[in-house]
Structures are given as C-alpha cells and as structure tokens.
mmCIF file of C-alpha atoms in Angstrom:
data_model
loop_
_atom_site.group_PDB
_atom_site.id
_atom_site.type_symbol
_atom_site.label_atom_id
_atom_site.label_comp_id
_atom_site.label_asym_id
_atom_site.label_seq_id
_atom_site.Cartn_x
_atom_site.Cartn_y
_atom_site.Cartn_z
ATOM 1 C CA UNK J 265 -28.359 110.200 96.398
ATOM 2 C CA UNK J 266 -31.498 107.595 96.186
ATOM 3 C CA UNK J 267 -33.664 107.188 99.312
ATOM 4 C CA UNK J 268 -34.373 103.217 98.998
ATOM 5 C CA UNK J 269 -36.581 101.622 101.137
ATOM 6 C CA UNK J 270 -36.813 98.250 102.668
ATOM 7 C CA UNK J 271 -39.916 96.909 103.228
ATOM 8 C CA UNK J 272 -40.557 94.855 106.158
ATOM 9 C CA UNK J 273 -43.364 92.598 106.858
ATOM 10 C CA UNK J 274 -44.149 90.102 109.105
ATOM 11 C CA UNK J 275 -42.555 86.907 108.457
ATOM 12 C CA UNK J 276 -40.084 88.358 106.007
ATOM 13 C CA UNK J 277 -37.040 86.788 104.832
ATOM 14 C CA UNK J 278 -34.162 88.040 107.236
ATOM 15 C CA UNK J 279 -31.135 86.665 104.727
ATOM 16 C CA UNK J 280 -32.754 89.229 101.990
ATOM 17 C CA UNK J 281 -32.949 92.122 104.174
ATOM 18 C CA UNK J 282 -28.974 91.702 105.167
ATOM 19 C CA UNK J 283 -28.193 90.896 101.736
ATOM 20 C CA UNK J 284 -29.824 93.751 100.134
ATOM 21 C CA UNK J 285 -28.520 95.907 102.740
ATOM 22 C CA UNK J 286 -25.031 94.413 101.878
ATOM 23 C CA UNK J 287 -24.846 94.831 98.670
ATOM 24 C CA UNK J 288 -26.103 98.682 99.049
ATOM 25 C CA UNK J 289 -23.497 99.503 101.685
ATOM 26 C CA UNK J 290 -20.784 97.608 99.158
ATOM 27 C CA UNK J 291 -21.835 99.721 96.744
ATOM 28 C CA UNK J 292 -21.657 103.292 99.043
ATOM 29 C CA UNK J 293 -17.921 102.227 100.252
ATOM 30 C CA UNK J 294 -16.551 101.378 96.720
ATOM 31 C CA UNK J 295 -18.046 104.480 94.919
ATOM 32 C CA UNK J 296 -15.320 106.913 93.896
ATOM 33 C CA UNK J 297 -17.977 109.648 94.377
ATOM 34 C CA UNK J 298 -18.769 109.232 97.568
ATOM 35 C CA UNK J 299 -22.343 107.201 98.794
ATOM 36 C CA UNK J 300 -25.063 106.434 96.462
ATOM 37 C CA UNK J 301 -27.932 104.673 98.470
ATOM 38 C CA UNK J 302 -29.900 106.353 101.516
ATOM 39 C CA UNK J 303 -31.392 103.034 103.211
ATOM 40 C CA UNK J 304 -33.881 103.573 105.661
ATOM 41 C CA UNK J 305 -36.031 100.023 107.291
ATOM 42 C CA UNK J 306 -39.785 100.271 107.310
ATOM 43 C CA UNK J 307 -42.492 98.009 109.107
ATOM 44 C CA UNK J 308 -46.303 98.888 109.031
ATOM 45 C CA UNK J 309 -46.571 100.625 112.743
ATOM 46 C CA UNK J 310 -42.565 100.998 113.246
ATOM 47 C CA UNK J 311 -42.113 98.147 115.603
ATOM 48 C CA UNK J 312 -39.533 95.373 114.854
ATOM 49 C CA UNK J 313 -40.759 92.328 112.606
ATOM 50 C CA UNK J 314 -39.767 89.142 113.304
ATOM 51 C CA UNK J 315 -38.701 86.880 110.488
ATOM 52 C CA UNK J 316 -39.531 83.866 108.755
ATOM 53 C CA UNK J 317 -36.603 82.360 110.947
ATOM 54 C CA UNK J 318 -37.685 83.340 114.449
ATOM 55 C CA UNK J 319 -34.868 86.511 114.462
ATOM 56 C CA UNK J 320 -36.155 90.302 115.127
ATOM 57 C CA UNK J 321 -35.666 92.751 112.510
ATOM 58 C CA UNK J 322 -35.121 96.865 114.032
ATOM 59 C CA UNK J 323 -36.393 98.857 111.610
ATOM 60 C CA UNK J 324 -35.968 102.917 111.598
ATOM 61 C CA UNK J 325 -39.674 104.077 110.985
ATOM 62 C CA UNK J 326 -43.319 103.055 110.351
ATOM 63 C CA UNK J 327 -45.370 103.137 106.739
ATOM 64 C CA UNK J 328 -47.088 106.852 108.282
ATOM 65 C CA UNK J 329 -43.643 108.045 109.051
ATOM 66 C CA UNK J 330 -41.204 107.129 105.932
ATOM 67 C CA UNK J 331 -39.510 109.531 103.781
ATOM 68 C CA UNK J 332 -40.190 109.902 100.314
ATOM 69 C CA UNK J 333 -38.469 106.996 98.243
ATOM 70 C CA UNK J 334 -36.541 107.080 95.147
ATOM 71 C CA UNK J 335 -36.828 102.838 95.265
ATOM 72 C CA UNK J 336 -38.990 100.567 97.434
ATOM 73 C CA UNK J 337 -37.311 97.242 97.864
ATOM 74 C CA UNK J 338 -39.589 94.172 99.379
ATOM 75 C CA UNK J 339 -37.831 91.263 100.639
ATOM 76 C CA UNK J 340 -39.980 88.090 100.245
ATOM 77 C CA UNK J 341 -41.301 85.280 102.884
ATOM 78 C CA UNK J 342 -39.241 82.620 101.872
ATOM 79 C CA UNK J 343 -41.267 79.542 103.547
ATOM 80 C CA UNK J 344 -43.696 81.948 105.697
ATOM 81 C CA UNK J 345 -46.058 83.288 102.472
ATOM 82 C CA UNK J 346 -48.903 81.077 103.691
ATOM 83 C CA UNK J 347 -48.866 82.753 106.752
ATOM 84 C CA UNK J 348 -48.462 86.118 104.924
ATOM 85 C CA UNK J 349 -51.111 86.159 102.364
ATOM 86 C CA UNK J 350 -53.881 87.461 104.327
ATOM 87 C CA UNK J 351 -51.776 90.875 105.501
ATOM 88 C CA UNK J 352 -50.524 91.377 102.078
ATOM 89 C CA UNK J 353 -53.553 93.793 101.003
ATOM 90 C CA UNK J 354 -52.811 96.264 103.936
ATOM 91 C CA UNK J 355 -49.305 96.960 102.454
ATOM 92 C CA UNK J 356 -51.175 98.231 98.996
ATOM 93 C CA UNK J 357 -52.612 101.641 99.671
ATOM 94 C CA UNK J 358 -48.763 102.853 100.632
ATOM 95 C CA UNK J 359 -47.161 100.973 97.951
ATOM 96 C CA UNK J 360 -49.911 102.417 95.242
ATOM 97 C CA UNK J 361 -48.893 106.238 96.929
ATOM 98 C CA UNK J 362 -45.293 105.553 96.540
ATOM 99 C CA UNK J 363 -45.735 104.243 92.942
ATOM 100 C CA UNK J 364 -47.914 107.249 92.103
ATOM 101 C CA UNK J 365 -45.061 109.550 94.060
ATOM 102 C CA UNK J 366 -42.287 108.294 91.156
ATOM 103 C CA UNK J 367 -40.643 105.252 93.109
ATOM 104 C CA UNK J 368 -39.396 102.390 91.587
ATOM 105 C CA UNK J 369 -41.027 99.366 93.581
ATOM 106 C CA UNK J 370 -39.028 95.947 93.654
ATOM 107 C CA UNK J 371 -40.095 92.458 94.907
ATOM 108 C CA UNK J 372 -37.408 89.815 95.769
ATOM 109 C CA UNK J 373 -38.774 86.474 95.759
ATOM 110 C CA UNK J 374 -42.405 85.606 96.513
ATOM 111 C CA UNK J 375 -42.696 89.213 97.485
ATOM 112 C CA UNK J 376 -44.083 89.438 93.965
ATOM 113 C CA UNK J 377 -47.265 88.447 95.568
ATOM 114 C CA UNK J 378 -47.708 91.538 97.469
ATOM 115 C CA UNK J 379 -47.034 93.853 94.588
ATOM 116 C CA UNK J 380 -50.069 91.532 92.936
ATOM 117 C CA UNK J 381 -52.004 91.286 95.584
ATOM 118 C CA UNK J 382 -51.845 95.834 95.421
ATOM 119 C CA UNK J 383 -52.621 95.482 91.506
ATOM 120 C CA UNK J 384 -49.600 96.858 90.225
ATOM 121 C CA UNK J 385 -48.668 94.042 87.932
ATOM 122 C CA UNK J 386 -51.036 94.521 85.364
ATOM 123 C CA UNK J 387 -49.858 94.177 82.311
ATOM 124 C CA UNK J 388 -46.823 93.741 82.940
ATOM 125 C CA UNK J 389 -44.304 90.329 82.609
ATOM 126 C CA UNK J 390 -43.636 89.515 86.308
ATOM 127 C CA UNK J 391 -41.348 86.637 87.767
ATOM 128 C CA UNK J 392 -41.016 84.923 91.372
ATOM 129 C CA UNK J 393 -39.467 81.623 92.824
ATOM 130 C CA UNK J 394 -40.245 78.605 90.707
ATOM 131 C CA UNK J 395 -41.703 76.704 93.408
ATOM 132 C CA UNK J 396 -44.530 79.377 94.575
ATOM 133 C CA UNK J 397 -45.440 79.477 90.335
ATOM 134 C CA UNK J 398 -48.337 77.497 90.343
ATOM 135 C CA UNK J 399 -49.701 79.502 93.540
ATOM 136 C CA UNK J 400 -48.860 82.578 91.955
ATOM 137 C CA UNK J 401 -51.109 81.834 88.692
ATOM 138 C CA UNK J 402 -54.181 80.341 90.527
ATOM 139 C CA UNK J 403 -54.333 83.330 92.764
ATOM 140 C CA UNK J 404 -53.940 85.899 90.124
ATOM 141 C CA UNK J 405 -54.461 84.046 86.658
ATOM 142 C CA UNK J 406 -54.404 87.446 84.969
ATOM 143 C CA UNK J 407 -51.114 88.568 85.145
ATOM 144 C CA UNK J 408 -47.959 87.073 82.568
ATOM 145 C CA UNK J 409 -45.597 84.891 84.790
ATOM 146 C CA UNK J 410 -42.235 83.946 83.370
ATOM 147 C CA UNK J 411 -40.725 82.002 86.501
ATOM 148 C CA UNK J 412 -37.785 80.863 84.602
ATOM 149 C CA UNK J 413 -36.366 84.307 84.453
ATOM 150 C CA UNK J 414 -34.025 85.644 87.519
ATOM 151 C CA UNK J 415 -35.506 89.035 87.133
ATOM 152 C CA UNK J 416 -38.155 91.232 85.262
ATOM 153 C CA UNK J 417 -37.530 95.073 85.061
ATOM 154 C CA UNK J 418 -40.372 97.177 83.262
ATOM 155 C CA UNK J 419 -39.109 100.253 84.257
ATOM 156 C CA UNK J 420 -41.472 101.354 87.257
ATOM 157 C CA UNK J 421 -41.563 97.628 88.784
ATOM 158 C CA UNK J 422 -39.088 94.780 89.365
ATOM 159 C CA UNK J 423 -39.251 91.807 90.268
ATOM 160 C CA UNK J 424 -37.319 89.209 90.741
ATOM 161 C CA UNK J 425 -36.832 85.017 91.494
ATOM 162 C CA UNK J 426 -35.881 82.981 94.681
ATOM 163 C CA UNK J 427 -34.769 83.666 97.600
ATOM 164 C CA UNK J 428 -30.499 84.522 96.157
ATOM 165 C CA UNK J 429 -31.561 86.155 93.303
ATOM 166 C CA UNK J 430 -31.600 89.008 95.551
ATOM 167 C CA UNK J 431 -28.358 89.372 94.706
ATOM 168 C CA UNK J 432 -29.008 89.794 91.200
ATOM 169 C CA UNK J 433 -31.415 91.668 92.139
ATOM 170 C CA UNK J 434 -29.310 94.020 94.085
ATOM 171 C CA UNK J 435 -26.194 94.158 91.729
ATOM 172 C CA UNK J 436 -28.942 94.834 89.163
ATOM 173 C CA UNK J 437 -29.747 98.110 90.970
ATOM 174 C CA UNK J 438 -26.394 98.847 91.523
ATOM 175 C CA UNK J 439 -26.043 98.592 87.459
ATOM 176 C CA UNK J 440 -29.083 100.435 86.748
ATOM 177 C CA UNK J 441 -29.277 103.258 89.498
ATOM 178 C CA UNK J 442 -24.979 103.734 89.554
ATOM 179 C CA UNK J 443 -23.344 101.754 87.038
ATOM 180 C CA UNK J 444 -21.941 99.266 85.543
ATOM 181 C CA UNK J 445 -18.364 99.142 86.703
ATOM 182 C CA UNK J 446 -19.646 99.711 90.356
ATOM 183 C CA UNK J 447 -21.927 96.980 90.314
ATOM 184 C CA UNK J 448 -18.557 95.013 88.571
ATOM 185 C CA UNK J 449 -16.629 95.785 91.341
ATOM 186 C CA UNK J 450 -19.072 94.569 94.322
ATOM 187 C CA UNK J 451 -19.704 91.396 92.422
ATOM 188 C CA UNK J 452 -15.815 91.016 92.614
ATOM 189 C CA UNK J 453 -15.735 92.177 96.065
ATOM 190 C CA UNK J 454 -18.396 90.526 97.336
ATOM 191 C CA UNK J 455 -17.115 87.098 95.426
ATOM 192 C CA UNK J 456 -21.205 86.443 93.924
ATOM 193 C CA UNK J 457 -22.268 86.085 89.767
ATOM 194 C CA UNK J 458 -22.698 89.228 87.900
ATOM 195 C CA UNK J 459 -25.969 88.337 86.093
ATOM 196 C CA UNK J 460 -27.943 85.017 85.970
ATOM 197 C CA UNK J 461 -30.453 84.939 83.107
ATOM 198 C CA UNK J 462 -32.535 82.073 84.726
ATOM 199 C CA UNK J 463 -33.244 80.268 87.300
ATOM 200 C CA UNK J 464 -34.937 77.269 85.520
ATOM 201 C CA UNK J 465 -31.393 75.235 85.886
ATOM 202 C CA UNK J 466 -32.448 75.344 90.083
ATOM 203 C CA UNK J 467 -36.133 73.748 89.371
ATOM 204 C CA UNK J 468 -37.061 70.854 91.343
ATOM 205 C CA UNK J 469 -40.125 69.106 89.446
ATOM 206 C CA UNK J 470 -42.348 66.953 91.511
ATOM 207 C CA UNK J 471 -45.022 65.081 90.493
ATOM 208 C CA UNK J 472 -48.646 66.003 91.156
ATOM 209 C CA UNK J 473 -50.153 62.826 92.717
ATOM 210 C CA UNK J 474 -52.981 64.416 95.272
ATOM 211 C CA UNK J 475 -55.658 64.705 92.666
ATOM 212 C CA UNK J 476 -58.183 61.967 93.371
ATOM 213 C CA UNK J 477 -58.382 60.325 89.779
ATOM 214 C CA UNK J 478 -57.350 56.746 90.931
ATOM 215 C CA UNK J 479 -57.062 55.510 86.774
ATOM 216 C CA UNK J 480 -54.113 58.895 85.954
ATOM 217 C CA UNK J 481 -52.374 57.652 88.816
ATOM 218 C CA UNK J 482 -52.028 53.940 87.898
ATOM 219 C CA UNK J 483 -50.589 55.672 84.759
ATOM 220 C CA UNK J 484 -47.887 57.502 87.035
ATOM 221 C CA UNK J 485 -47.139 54.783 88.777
ATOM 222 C CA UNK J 486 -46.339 52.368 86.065
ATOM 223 C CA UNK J 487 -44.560 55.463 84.363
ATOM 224 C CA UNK J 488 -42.256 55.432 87.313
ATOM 225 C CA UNK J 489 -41.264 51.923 86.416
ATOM 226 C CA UNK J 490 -40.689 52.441 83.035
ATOM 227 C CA UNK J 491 -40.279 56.248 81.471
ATOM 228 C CA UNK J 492 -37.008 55.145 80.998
ATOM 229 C CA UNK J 493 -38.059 52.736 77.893
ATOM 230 C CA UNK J 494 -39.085 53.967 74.608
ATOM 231 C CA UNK J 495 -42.923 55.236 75.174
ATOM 232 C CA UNK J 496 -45.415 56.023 72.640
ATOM 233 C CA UNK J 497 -48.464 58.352 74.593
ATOM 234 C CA UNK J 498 -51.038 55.979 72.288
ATOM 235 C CA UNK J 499 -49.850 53.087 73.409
ATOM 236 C CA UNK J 500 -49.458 54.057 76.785
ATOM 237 C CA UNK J 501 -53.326 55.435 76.517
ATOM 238 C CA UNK J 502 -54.261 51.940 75.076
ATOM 239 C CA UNK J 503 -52.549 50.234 77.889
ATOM 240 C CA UNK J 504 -54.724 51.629 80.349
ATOM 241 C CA UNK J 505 -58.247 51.497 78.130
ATOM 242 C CA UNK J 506 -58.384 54.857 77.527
ATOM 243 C CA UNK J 507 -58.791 56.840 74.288
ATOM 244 C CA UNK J 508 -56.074 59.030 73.150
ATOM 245 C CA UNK J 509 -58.308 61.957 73.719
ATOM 246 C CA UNK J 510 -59.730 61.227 76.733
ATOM 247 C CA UNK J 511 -56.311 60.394 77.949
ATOM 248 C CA UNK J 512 -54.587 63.478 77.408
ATOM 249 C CA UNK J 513 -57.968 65.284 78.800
ATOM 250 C CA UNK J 514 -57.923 63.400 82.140
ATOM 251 C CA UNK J 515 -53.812 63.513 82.407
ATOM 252 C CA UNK J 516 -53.856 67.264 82.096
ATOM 253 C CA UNK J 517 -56.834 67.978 84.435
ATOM 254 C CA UNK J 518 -55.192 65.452 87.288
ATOM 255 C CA UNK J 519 -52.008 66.782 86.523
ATOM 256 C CA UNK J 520 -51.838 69.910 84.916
ATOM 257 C CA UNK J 521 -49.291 68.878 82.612
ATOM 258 C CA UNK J 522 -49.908 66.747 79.512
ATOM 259 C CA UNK J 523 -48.681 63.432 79.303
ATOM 260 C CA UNK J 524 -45.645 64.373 76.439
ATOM 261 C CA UNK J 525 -44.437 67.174 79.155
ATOM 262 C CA UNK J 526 -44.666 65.170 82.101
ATOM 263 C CA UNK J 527 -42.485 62.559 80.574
ATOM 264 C CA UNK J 528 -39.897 64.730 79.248
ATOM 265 C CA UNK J 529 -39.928 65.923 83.129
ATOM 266 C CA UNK J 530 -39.300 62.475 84.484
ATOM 267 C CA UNK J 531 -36.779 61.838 82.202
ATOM 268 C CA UNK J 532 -35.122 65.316 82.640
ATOM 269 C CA UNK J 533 -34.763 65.221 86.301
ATOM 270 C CA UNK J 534 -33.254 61.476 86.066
ATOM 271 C CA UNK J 535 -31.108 62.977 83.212
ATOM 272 C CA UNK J 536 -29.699 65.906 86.078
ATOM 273 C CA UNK J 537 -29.656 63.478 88.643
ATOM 274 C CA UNK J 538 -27.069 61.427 86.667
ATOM 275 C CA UNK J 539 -24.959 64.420 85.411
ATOM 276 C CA UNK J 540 -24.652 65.752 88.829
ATOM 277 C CA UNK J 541 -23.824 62.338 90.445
ATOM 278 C CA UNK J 542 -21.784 60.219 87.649
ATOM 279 C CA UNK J 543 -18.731 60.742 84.744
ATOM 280 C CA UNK J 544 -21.109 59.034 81.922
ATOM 281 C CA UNK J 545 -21.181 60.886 78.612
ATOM 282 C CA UNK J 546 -24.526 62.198 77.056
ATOM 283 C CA UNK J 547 -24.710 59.467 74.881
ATOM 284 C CA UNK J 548 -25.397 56.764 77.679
ATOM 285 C CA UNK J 549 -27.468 59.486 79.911
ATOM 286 C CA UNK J 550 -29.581 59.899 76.477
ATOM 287 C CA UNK J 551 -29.870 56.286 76.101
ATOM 288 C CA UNK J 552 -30.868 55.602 79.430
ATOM 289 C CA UNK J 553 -33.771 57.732 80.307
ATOM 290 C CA UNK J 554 -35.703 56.953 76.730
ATOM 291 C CA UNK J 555 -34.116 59.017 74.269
ATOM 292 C CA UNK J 556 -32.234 57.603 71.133
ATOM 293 C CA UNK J 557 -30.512 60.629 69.713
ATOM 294 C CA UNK J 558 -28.609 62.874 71.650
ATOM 295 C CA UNK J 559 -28.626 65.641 70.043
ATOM 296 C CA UNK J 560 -32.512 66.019 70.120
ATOM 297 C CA UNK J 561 -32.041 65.918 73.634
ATOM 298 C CA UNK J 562 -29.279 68.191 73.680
ATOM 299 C CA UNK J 563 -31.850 70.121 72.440
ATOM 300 C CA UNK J 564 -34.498 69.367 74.892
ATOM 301 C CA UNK J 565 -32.485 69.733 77.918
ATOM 302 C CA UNK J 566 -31.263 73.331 76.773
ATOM 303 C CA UNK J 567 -35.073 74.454 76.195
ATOM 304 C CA UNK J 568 -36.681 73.550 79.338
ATOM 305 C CA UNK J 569 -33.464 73.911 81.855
ATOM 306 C CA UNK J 570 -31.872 77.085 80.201
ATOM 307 C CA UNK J 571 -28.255 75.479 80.159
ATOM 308 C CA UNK J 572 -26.745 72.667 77.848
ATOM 309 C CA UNK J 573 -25.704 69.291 79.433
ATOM 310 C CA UNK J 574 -22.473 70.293 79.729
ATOM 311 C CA UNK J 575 -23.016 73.672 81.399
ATOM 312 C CA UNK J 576 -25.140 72.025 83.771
ATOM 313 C CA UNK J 577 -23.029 69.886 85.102
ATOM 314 C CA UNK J 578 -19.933 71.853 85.731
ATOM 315 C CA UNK J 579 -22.690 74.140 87.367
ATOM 316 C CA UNK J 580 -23.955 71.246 90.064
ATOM 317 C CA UNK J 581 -21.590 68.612 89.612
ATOM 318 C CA UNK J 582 -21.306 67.127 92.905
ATOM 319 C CA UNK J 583 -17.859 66.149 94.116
#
C-alpha cells in the first residue's frame, strides 16, 4: 500500500484536494486487489486550513506528526499564490526530509512554486499553469519551464499544469503507482480524459500594455486596428520612425515578446475566437486575420496551440 500525503497550506485550492482525494478513493474501490492508496491530510501545526474559496479544510495531522510517505501530493493556490508566496519557504525543510526519506513529491498547479521556492527543481524540466509562467520565471529564472505541457514527471518530482490537470495528474499516479487498466477504468468511471499532452490549447494571451514606453504602445494600438492586414515588421518600424533594430529592441523590452510573435498572437487568438464562435472554413479565418496561405498557418496554429484548426474547434466549439 502507498502512504500519500496531501499537503495543505493556507489558501490552498479546495477543488484539488477533493479531486485528488477522488480520484485515489476511485482507484481503492475499483482495484481487484483490494486498496492501493493510504491518504492521510497534513497542515503545518494540524489545525484546519481554510481555502482559497473561504471553505475549511480538516486535516488528520500536523508536518511534526505525519507518517512516513511513499508520495507527497501539493494542491496549488489557484487565485490565492500572492497571498501564499511569503509562507512557501517554511514548507521546505519537511519537504527536503521527505525527498531525502524516498518520497515522490508532486505539485498540482502553481504549487510548483513551493517545490521551487524549497530548491528541489534544479535541474530538472518543471511545468505550472500558463497564466502564473511569467511569475514563475522572474522569481526563479534558473530553473527550465515548459508551461505548455500538462505534466512533468522526472522520476523523484512531478509536477503538473492548472488547476484540472489535477486530474491528469491523479490518473497519472494511478498509471504509474497501480496501473494502467486501473487508471483506464477510473477515467471511465469517473467520465474525465485519460491523458492531455498540453495545455497550450487553454492559453489566454493578453497583451502587455503597463510598461511606460508611450512610442511601443502607439505601435499596439494601431496594431489593434490593423494586424488583420498584411504587415511587414520594417514597414511597420518605419511607420513609427524607428529603426528596424531599435524597434525590435524597444518592442521586446516593453513587451517581452518580439514584434513577429506578438503578431502571430493577435492574429491567433482572433483566429480561436472565430473557430469557436462561427462555421467559416480555414481558408476565410486564414484570410482574415493576415495570412494568405492556409496551410502555413495550419502550420502555425498547430505549433504554438498544440492542436490543428480542426481539433481545436470540435474541442471549444461553442454551441
């Protein structure tokens, strides 16, 4: 049997902690053998938490009082992580004991910033939600972040994306700590995907604008008007009296995306936007965002959002 245990810290996402439990107590019931997971709920003194949503989470024991762990599972703080950051480094010296002990350590969602925050993501490739990315980078720019992948197993540590993907998450350890026709049979059960690769197809890009450099944002507001035209970044530099150097310099730095990427962004969220809300066929949604050929952005749209056109919209097509 494998003693997992849950994590909780202030602030904490209360949908991950039910779903992880879920999944785990899916997993005991369906098991011809008999029950796989021990789950015991953890705070740092052994007092209830209350959750990012106002709720109170019981828990069974406090960090001085766990038992040893097979697997330490983290849920994440969902819209509470500012408010979190600062308590993160208490958590570390009992995560670093139970990582030294043998346990397997997993992060759902911006939990991935505590398991930073207690230095055991070095050198490793790490993932979290998309939107907490550019947080995640700035506060620890050495460590590899893929945020386009659901999850990233290196064997000791796991982590994982936003805020559902505990459910891959949790089917995940069901595959790798049971096995594979148990974790089947809870995903059919439990009526949820066996598996996501990514979670770039959920990515909401917004444009930077609170940066200060009054010329970049004439650019992005006359790129607003037109990104839908065919656009050469020269010309557009030229428009504006800049050189094509300094351009691409001062875009990036007000940015931090060059001028080519943010206009393939514009036009790719436009291009969603009209496969989840019309019938028109690639070639029109092609033409009318600033592209010519459609297989180029065929192309495109598979490489940044992790899906073709097609697949994407029978994903979020909205009725």
């Amino acid at each position: 049997m494998l003693n997992v245990i849950l994590l909780l810290a202030p602030g904490c996402s209360a949908a991950s902690v039910t779903l992880a439990q879920e999944v785990l107590h899916a997993a005991n019931l369906f098991n011809p053998a008999g029950q796989v997971f021990e789950i015991c709920l953890v705070s740092a003194d052994g007092q209830p938490v209350e959750s990012s949503a106002g709720g109170t989470l019981a828990v069974n024991a406090g960090l001085a009082e766990s038992p040893p762990a097979d697997l330490v599972l983290i849920p994440g703080f969902l819209f509470s992580l500012q408010a979190a950051l600062p308590l993160l480094a208490d958590y570390g010296p009992w995560l670093r004991r139970q990582h030294e002990r043998g346990a397997v350590l997993a992060s759902m969602c911006n939990a991935a910033f505590m398991l930073a925050d207690s230095g055991l993501l070095a050198g490793r490739q790490v993932t979290t939600h998309w939107a907490f990315a550019d947080l995640f980078r700035r506060r620890y720019p050495g460590l590899t972040l893929d945020e386009q992948r659901i999850l990233c197993d290196t064997g000791d540590v796991i982590t994982s994306g936003g805020a559902t993907a505990v459910i891959d998450l949790m089917l995940h350890i069901v595959r790798r700590f049971a096995s594979r026709e148990l974790a089947q049979t809870c995903s059919r059960y439990l009526l949820i995907d066996n598996g996501r690769p990514q979670q770039s197809a959920y990515v909401m890009w917004t444009a930077v604008k609170k940066h200060g450099d009054e010329s970049i944002l004439q650019v992005q507001d006359w790129l607003e008007e037109h990104f839908c035209t065919p656009l050469r970044i020269d010309e557009i530099a030229a428009r504006f009296g800049f050189g094509v150097r300094n351009f691409k310099r001062r875009f990036k730095d007000a940015t931090g995306q060059t001028p080519l990427n943010y206009l393939q962004d514009m036009r790719l969220e436009r291009a969603k936007y009209l496969l989840e809300t019309t019938k028109r066929t690639l070639d029109s949604i092609t033409y009318d965002v600033g592209y010519e050929d459609s297989n180029s952005f065929r192309r495109l749209f598979q490489g940044r959002v992790g899906m073709s056109p097609a697949e994407y919209r029978r994903q979020f097509r909205q009725p």
